[in-house]
Coordinates of C-alpha atoms in Angstrom, one line a residue:
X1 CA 36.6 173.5 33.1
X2 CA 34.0 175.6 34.5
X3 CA 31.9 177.5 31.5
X4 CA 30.9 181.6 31.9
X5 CA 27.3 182.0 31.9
X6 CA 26.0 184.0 29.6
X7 CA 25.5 187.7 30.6
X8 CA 22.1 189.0 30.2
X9 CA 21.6 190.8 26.7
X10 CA 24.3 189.4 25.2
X11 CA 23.3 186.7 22.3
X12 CA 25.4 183.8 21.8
X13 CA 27.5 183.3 18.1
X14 CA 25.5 181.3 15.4
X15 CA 27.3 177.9 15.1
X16 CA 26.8 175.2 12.7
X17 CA 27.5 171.7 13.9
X18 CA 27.8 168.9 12.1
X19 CA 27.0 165.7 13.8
X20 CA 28.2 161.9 12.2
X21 CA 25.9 159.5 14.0
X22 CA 27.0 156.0 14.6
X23 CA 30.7 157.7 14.1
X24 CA 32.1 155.1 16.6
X25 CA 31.5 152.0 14.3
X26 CA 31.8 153.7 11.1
X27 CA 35.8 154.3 12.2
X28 CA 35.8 150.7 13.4
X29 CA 34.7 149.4 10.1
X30 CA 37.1 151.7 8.6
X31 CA 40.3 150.6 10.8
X32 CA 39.3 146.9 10.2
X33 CA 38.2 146.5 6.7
X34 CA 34.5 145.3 7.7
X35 CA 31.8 145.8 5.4
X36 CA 29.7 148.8 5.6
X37 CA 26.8 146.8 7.0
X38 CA 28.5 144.6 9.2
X39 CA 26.8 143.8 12.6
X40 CA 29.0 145.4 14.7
X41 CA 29.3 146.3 18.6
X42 CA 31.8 147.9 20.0
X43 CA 32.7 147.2 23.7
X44 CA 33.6 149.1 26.3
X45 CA 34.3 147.6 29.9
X46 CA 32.1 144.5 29.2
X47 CA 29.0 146.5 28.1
X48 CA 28.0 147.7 24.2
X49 CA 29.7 151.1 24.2
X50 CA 28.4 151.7 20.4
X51 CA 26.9 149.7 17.9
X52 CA 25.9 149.5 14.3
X53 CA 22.4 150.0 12.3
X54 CA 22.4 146.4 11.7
X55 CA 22.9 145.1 15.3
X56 CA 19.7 147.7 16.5
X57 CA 17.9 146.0 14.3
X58 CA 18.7 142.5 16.2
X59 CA 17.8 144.2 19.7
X60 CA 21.5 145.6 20.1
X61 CA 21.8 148.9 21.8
X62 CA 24.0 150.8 24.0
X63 CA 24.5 149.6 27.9
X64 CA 23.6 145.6 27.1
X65 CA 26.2 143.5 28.7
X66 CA 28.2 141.6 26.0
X67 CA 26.6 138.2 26.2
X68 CA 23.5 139.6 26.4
X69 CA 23.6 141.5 23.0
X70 CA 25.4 138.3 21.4
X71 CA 22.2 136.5 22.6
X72 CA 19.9 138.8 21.1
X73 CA 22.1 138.4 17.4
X74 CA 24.2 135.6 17.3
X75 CA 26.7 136.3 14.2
X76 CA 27.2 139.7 16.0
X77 CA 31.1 141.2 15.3
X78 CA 32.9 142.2 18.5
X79 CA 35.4 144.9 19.0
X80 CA 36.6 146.6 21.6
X81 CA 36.6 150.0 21.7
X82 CA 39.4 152.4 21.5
X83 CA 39.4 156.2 21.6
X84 CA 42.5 156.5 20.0
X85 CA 41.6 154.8 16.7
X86 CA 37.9 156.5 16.9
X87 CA 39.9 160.3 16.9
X88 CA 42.3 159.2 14.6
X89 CA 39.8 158.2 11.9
X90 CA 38.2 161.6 11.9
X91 CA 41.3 163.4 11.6
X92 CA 41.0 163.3 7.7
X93 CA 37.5 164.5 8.3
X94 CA 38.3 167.8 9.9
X95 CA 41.6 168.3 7.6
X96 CA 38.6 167.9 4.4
X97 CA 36.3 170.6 6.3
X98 CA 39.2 172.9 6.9
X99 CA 40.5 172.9 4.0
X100 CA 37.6 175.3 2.8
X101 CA 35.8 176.1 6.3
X102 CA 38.5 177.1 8.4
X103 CA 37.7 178.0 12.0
X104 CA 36.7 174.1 13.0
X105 CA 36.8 173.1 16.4
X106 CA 36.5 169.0 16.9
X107 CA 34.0 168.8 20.1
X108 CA 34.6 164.7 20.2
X109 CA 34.9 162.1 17.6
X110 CA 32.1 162.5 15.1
X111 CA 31.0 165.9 16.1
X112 CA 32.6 169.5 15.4
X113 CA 31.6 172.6 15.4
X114 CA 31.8 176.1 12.9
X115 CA 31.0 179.3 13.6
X116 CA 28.5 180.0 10.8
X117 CA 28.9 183.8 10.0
X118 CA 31.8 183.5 7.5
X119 CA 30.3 180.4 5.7
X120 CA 27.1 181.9 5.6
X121 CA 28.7 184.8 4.0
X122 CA 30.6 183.3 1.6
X123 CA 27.5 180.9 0.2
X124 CA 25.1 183.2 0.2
X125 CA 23.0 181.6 3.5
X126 CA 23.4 179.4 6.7
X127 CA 21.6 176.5 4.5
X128 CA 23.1 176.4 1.6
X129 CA 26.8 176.7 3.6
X130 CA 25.2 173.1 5.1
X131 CA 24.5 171.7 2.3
X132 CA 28.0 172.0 1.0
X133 CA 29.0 170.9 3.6
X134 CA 26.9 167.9 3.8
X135 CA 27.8 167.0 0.2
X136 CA 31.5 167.5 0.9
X137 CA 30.9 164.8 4.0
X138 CA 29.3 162.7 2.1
X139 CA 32.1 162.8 -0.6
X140 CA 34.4 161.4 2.0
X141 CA 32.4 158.2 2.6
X142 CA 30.5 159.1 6.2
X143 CA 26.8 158.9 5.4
X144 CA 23.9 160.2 6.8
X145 CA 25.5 162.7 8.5
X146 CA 23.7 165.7 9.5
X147 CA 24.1 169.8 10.5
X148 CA 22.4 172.1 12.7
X149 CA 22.3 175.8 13.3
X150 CA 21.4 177.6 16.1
X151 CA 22.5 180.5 18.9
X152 CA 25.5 178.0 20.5
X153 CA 26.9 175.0 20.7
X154 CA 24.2 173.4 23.1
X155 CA 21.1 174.3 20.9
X156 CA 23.1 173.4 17.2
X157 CA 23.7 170.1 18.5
X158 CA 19.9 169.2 19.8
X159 CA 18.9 170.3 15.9
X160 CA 21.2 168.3 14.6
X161 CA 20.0 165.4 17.0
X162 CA 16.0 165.9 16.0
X163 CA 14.5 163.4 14.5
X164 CA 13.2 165.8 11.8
X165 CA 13.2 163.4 8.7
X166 CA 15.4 166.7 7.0
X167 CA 19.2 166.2 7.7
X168 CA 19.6 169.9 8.5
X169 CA 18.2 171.6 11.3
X170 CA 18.2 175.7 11.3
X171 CA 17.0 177.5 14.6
X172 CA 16.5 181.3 13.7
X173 CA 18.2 183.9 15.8
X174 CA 16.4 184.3 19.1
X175 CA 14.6 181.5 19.1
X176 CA 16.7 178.8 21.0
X177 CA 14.7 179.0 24.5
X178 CA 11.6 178.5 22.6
X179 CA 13.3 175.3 20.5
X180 CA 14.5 173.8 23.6
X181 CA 12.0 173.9 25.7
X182 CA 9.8 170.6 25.4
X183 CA 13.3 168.7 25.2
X184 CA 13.3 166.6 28.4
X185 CA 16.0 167.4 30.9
X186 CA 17.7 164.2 30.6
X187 CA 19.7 165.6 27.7
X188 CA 21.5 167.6 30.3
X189 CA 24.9 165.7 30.5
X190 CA 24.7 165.5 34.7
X191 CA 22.7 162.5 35.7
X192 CA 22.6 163.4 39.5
X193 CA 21.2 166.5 38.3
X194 CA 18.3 165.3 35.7
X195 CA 17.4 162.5 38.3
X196 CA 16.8 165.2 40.8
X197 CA 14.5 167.1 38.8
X198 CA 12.6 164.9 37.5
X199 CA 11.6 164.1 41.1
X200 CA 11.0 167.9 42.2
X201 CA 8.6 167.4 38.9
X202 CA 10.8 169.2 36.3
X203 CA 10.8 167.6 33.2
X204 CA 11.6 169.3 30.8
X205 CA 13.7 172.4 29.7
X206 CA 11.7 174.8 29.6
X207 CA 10.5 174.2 32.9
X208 CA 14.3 174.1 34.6
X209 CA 14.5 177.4 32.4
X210 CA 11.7 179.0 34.2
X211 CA 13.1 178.5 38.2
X212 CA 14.6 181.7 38.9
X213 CA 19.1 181.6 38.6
X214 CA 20.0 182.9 41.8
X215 CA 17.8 180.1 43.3
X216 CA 19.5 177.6 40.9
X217 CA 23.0 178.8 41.6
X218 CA 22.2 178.5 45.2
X219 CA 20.8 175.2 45.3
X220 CA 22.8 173.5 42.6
X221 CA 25.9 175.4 42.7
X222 CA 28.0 176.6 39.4
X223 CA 27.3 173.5 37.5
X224 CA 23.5 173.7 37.8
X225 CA 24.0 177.4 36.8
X226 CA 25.5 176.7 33.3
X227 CA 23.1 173.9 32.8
X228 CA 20.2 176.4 33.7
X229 CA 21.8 178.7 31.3
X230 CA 22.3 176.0 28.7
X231 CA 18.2 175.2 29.2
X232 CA 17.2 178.5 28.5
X233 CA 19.3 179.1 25.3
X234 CA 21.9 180.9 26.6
X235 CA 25.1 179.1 25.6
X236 CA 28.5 181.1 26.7
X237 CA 30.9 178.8 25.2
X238 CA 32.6 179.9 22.4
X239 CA 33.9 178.1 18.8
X240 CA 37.6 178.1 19.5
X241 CA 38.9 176.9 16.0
X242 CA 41.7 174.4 16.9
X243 CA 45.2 174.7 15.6
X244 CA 45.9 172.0 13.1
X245 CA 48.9 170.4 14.1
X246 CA 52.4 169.9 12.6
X247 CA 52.0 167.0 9.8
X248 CA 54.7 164.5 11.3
X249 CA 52.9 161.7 9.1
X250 CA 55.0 160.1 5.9
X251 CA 54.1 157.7 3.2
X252 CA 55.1 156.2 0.1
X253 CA 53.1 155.4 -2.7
X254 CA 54.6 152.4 -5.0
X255 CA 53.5 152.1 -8.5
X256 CA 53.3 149.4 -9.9
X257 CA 52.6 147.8 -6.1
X258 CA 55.5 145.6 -4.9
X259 CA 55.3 142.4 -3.9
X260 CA 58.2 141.0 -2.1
X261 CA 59.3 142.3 1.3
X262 CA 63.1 143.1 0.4
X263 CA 61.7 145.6 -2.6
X264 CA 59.2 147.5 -0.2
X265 CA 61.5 147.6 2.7
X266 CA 63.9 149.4 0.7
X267 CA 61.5 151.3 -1.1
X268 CA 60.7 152.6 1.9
X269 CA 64.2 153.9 3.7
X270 CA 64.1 156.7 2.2
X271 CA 61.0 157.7 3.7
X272 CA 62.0 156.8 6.6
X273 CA 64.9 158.8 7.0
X274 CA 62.4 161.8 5.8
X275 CA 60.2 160.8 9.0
X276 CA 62.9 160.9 11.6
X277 CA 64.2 163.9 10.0
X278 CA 61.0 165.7 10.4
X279 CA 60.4 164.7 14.3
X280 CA 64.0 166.1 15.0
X281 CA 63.4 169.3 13.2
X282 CA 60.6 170.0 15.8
X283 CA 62.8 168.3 19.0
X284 CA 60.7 165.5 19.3
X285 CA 61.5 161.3 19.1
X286 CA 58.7 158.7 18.0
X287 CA 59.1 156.2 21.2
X288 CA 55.8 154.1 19.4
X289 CA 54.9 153.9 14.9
X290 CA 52.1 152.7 13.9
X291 CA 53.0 151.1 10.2
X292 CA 49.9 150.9 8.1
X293 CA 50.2 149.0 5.0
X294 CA 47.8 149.5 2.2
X295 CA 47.4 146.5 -0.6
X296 CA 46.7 146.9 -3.8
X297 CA 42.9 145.3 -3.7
X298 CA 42.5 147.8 -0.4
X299 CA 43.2 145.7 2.5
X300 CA 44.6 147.7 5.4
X301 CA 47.4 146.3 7.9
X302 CA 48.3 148.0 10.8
X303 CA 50.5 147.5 13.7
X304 CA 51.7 149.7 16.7
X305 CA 55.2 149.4 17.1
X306 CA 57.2 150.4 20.6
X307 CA 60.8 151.0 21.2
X308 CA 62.0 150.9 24.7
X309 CA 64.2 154.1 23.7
X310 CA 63.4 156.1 20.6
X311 CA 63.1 155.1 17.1
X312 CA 65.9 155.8 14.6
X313 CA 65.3 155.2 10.6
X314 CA 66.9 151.9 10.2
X315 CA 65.0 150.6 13.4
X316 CA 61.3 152.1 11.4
X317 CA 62.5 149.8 8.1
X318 CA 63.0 147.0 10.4
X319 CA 59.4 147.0 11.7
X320 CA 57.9 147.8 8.8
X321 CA 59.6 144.8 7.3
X322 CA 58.5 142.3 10.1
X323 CA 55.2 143.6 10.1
X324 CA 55.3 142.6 6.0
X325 CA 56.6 139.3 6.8
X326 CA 53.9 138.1 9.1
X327 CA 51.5 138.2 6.2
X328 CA 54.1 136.9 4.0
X329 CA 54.4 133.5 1.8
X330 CA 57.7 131.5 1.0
X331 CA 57.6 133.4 -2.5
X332 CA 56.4 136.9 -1.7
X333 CA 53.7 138.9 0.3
X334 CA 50.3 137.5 -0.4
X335 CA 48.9 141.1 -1.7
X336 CA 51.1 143.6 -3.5
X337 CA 51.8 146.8 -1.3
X338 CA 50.4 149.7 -2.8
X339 CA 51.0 152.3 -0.2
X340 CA 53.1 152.0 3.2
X341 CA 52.4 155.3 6.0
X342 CA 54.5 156.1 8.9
X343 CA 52.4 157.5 12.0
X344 CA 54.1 158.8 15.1
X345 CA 51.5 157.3 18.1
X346 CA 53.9 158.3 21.0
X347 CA 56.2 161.2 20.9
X348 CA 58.5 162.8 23.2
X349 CA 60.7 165.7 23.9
X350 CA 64.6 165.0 22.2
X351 CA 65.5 166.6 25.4
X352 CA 64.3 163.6 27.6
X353 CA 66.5 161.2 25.3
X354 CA 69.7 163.1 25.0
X355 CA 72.6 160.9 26.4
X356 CA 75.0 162.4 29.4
X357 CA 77.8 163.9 29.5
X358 CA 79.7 160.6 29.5
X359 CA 77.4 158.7 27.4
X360 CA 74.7 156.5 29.1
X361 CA 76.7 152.9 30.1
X362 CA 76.6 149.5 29.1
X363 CA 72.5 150.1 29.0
X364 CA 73.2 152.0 25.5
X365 CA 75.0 149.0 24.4
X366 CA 72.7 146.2 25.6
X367 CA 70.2 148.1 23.7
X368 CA 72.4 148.4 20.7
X369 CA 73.4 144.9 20.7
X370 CA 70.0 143.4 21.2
X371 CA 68.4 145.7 18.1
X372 CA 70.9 144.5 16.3
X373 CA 70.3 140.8 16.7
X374 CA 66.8 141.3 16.2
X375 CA 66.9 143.0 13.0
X376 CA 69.0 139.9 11.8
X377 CA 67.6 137.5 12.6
X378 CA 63.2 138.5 13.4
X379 CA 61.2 139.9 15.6
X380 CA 60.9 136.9 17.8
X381 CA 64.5 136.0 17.9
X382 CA 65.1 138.8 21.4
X383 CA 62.6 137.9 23.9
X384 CA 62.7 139.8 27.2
X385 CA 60.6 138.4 30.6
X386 CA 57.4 139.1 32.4
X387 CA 55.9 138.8 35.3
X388 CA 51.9 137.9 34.4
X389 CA 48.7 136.4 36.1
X390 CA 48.2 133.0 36.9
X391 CA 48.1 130.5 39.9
X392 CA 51.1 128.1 38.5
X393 CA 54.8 129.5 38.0
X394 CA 54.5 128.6 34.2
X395 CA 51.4 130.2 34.0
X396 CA 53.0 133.8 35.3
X397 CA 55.9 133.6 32.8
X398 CA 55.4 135.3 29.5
X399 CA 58.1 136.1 27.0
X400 CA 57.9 139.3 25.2
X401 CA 60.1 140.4 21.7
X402 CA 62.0 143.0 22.6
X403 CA 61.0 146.7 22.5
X404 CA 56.9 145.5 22.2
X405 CA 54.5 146.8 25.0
X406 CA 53.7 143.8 27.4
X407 CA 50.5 142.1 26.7
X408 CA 49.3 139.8 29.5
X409 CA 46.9 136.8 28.5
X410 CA 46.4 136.4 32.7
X411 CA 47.0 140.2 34.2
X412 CA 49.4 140.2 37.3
X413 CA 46.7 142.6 39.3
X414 CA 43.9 140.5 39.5
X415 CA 43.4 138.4 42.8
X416 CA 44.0 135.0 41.8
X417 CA 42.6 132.9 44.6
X418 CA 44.7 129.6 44.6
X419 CA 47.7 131.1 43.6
X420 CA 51.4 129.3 44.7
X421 CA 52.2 132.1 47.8
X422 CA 55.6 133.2 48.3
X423 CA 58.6 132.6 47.7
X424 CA 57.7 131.5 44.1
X425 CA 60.4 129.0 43.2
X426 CA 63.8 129.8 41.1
X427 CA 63.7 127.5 38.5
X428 CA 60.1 126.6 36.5
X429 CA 60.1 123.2 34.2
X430 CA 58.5 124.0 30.8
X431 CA 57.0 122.2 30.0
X432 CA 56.6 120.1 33.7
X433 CA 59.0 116.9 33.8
X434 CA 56.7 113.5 34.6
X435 CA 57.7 111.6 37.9
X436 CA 55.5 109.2 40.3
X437 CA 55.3 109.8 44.3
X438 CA 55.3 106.3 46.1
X439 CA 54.6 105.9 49.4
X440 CA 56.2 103.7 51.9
X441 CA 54.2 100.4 51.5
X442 CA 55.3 101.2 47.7
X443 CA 51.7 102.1 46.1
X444 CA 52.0 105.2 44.2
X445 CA 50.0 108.5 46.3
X446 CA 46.6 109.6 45.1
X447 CA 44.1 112.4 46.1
X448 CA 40.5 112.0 46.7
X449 CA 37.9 114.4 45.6
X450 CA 38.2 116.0 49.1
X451 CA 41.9 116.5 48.9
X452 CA 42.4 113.5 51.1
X453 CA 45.7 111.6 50.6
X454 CA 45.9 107.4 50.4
X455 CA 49.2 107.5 51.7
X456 CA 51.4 109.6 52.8
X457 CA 54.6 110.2 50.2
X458 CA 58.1 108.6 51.3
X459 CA 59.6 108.3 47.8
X460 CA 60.1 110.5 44.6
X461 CA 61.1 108.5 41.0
X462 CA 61.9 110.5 38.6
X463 CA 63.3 107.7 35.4
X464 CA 65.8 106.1 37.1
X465 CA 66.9 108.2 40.3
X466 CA 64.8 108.2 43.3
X467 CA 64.4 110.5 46.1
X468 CA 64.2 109.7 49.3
X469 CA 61.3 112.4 50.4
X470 CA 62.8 114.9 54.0
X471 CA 59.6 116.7 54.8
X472 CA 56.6 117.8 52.7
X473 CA 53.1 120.0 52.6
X474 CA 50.0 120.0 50.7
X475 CA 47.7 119.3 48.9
X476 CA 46.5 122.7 47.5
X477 CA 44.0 122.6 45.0
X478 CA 43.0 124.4 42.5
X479 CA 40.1 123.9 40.2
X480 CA 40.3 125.8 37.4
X481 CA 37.5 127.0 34.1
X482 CA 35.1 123.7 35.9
X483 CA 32.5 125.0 33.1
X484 CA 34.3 124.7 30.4
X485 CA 34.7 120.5 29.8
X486 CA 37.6 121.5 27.0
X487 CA 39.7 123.5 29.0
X488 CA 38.8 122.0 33.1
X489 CA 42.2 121.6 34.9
X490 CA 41.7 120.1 38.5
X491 CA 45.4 120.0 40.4
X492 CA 46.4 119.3 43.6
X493 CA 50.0 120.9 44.3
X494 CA 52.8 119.5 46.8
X495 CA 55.6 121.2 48.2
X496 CA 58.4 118.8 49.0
X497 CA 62.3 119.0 50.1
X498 CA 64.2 115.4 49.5
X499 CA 66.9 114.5 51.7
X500 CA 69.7 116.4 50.3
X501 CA 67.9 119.5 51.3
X502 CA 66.2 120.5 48.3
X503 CA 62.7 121.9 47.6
X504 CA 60.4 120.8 45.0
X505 CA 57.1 121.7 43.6
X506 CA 55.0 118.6 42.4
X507 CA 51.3 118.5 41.2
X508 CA 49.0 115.6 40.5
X509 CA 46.6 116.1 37.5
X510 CA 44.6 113.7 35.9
X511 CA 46.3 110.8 37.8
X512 CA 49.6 112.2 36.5
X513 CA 52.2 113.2 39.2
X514 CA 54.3 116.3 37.8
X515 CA 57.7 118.4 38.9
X516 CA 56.7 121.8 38.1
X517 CA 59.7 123.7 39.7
X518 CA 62.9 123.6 41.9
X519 CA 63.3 126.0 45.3
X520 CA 67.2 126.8 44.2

C-alpha cells in the first residue's frame, strides 16, 4: 500500500518502538524446547533465513547456503522456518504490552510499535515509559531487547537498531533528518533503488535527502518519493493500534498432572465442548487444531490437526488423545500432562459448512462412518491415497490417515527425469514379487552397464508358472542417489505383455529380476 508523504510543516507523532533482535530463533527455541543457547539456524528456501548468537560466532550468518553454514559449525541445529509459529510466539508478547500500553501496533514478528505521548504522560518521560517497558519484556523471557524513540516509525526503528552500547535510543523532536543522515542508503528497504544510488554516488541519507522531491518523484516515481521522505525524517505513516482479536483459544490446567491418556482425554471434553461452543457463537468452524500439550517437567508437544470438514467436540478429544498416545508407554504417558490448549489454526465461515436443503449425500455419511472407525480403532487405522513424486509406481503411492494434510516425501511437481510415462499401470506389487526372465537358449537375461541386453527375453517364471513372453520394450534405466553408496539404486525397467495379452512391468536390480506392476 502506497504511504502519504509527509506535507511540509507538519511533524510526524513520537513513536516508541521496541525492537527483539534475534526474535526469529528465540520463538524457535521456544516452539521446540531448545536450550537458550542452542546453535541454531533457521532455513528458509535452502539458505540461513535467521540464526542464533551462538552459530555467528561459528561464521553463521544470514544468506549462507545450508551446507555451507553446517560446514562452517558442524553440530549446528537446523529448522526450517515458519511465519506462522514466529507470529504466533509473539502474540503473548503484545497481549503483556497491551495490557498496560494499549495503542500497540505489531509491525512484524519481534518488532511493534507505540505511540509515545500517552506513556510518556503517564510515567512521567519518554525514557522512563522504556524502561518499563524494557523491564516488563524482559519479565517475559525475551532478552536484550531494545526501544527507540523518535519523529516516526522509520527513524524509532534505526535508534533502536544503533549499535549504541545503551539499549534505548531517544531522538529529540526535530532532530530525525539530522540522526539519519550518515545512515547509508542501503537501509532503505528497495534494493533496485539503493543499488542505483550508490552508483549516481549517493551514499548515504542525508545525501538522497538533499536532491530536490519533485526531481525524485519524477525520476523514481511514488516509491522513491516516500523513501526520499523517509531519508529526510519525514515519516507519514501513522501508529494504527491493532484490534486484539476475539480469544477463541481454550485450555485446561490439571492439578495434580495426569498421567494416563483415558484420564486426560476426558479431563479434557469439557473443554472442548467450551471451544466449539465459542467458534459457533462468532459463526465460525475450526477446519485445522493445533493441540499443545504441556508436561509437568515443561516439555511442549504440539501437533496441527486437519479435518477434511470441520471439527466437532468429540472429533477435538479424539486428536488430542492420539496425539497423547504417540508419546505414550504400555502403562501410561511417559510425562504427566500438566496443561493441555486448544488453538484454532484454520477457521472458516459456519456459512460455508452449513448442509443443503436435503442434507449433503452419501459424502456426509462416508465422512461419518470413516471418523467413526478411526476414533475406535487409531489414527492410522483410515488411510486415504495419494498421488506423490517418484520415478517407480510404488514410489508415487503414499497413504495418508484420514482428515491429515498430505505430506509428500517425493513432491508430484518436480520433473522427475526417468519416470515410468503414461499410462501408469493399474495394479502396483508392494512390495515387488521376485521372478527370472529366461531367454530362448534358456540362460536367464542380463543388462550391461550400457543397457545392452545378452539375450533377448522369450520366457517369464514366476515359482512354478511360466509365461510364454508376446512382445516387449526396454530397458529404461534409471540411476538413482549414485553418491550416496547406502542408498544407490541402479534399475533397468521392462515393459512386457505374455501371450494371454497381458502387460507387465519388470525391473532388474542388483542381478534380481522383479514384477513391479500389472497393465489391468
Amino acid at each position: 500500500m502506497k504511504q502519504p508523504i509527509q506535507p511540509p510543516g507538519t511533524a510526524p507523532e513520537r513513536v516508541m518502538l521496541l525492537w527483539c533482535p534475534d526474535w526469529p530463533v528465540i520463538a524457535a527455541i521456544r516452539t521446540h524446547g531448545l536450550k537458550p543457547d542452542a546453535r541454531i539456524a533457521l532455513i528458509e528456501s535452502g539458505r540461513v533465513y535467521a540464526c542464533s548468537g551462538s552459530a555467528r560466532a561459528e561464521g553463521v550468518k544470514r544468506g549462507l547456503k545450508l551446507r555451507e553454514a553446517q560446514a562452517r559449525c558442524p553440530d549446528l541445529i537446523v529448522q526450517p522456518y515458519r511465519a506462522d509459529e514466529d507470529a504466533r510466539a509473539f502474540e503473548p508478547v503484545l497481549t503483556a504490552i497491551e495490557e498496560a500500553m494499549p495503542g500497540v501496533q505489531p509491525l512484524r514478528p519481534g518488532v511493534c510499535a507505540i505511540r509515545s505521548r500517552g506513556p510518556a504522560q503517564f510515567y512521567g518521560s519518554e525514557e522512563e515509559a522504556a524502561l518499563w517497558l524494557l523491564d516488563h519484556v524482559d519479565a517475559l523471557g525475551v532478552p536484550a531487547s531494545r526501544v527507540g524513540i523518535a519523529d516516526g516509525v522509520f527513524t524509532a526503528e534505526q535508534a533502536a537498531r544503533s549499535p549504541q552500547p545503551q539499549r534505548i535510543g531517544i531522538v529529540p523532536a526535530g532532530d530525525a533528518a539530522t540522526f539519519l543522515a550518515p545512515l547509508p542508503v542501503s537501509i532503505l528497504d528497495d534494493l533496485a533503488l539503493t543499488g542505483l544510488l550508490r552508483r549516481l554516488g549517493v551514499y548515504t541519507l542525508g545525501e538522497f535527502a538533499a536532491l530536490p522531491a519533485e526531481l525524485v518523484l519524477d525520476r523514481f516515481g511514488d516509491p522513491g518519493a516516500r523513501l526520499h521522505s523517509l531519508a529526510g525524517g519525514r515519516d507519514s505513516r501513522p501508529v494504527i493500534a491493532r484490534v486484539p482479536p476475539d480469544e477463541l483459544d481454550a485450555s485446561i490446567d490439571f492439578e495434580p498432572p495426569l498421567d494416563r491418556v483415558d484420564q486426560v482425554a476426558f479431563g479434557v471434553r469439557a473443554t472442548a465442548d467450551a471451544f466449539i461452543r465459542s467458534l459457533t457463537d462468532t459463526k465460525l468452524v475450526c477446519t485445522a487444531v493445533l493441540v499443545q500439550l504441556e508436561s509437568a517437567n515443561g516439555e511442549l508437544s504440539e501437533r496441527s490437526w486437519l479435518h477434511p470438514r470441520s471439527f466437532t467436540a468429540a472429533e477435538v478429544v479424539d486428536r488430542v488423545r492420539w496425539q497423547l498416545q504417540g508419546g505414550s508407554t504400555e502403562t501410561g504417558l511417559s510425562a504427566p500432562i500438566g496443561r493441555v490448549r486448544l488453538i484454532p489454526e484454520a477457521i472458516d465461515s459456519i456459512g460455508n459448512h452449513e448442509e443443503g436443503l436435503w442434507g449433503s449425500g452419501p459424502d456426509e455419511r462416508i465422512h461419518h462412518a470413516l471418523s467413526r472407525v478411526q476414533s475406535m480403532l487409531g489414527r492410522t487405522a483410515v488411510l486415504t491415497p495419494a498421488i506423490g513424486g517418484g520415478r517407480a509406481p510404488a514410489d508415487r503411492m503414499t497413504l495418508v490417515p484420514w482428515g491429515d494434510r498430505v505430506l509428500h516425501e517425493r513432491e508430484p511437481d518436480r520433473p522427475w527425469p526417468g519416470r515410468l510415462p503414461d499410462p501408469a499401470p493399474a495394479t502396483v506389487f508392494e512390495p515387488p514379487r521376485p521372478i527370472t526372465v529366461f531367454a530362448a537358449s534358456g540362460a536367464e537375461v542380463a543388462v550391461d552397464d550400457r543397457g545392452g541386453l545378452s539375450e533377448p527375453p522369450a520366457t517369464v517364471s514366476a515359482g512354478s508358472s511360466t509365461l510364454r513372453v508376446a512382445a516387449w520394450a526396454g530397458p529404461w534405466m534409471v540411476d538413482e542417489r549414485w553418491w550416496d553408496p547406502d542408498a544407490a539404486s541402479r534399475v533397468s525397467r521392462f515393459q512386457l505383455v505374455d501371450a494371454s495379452g497381458v502387460a507387465w512391468l519388470l525391473s532388474l536390480e542388483h542381478g534380481h529380476w522383479w514384477a513391479e506392476a500389472r497393465y489391468d
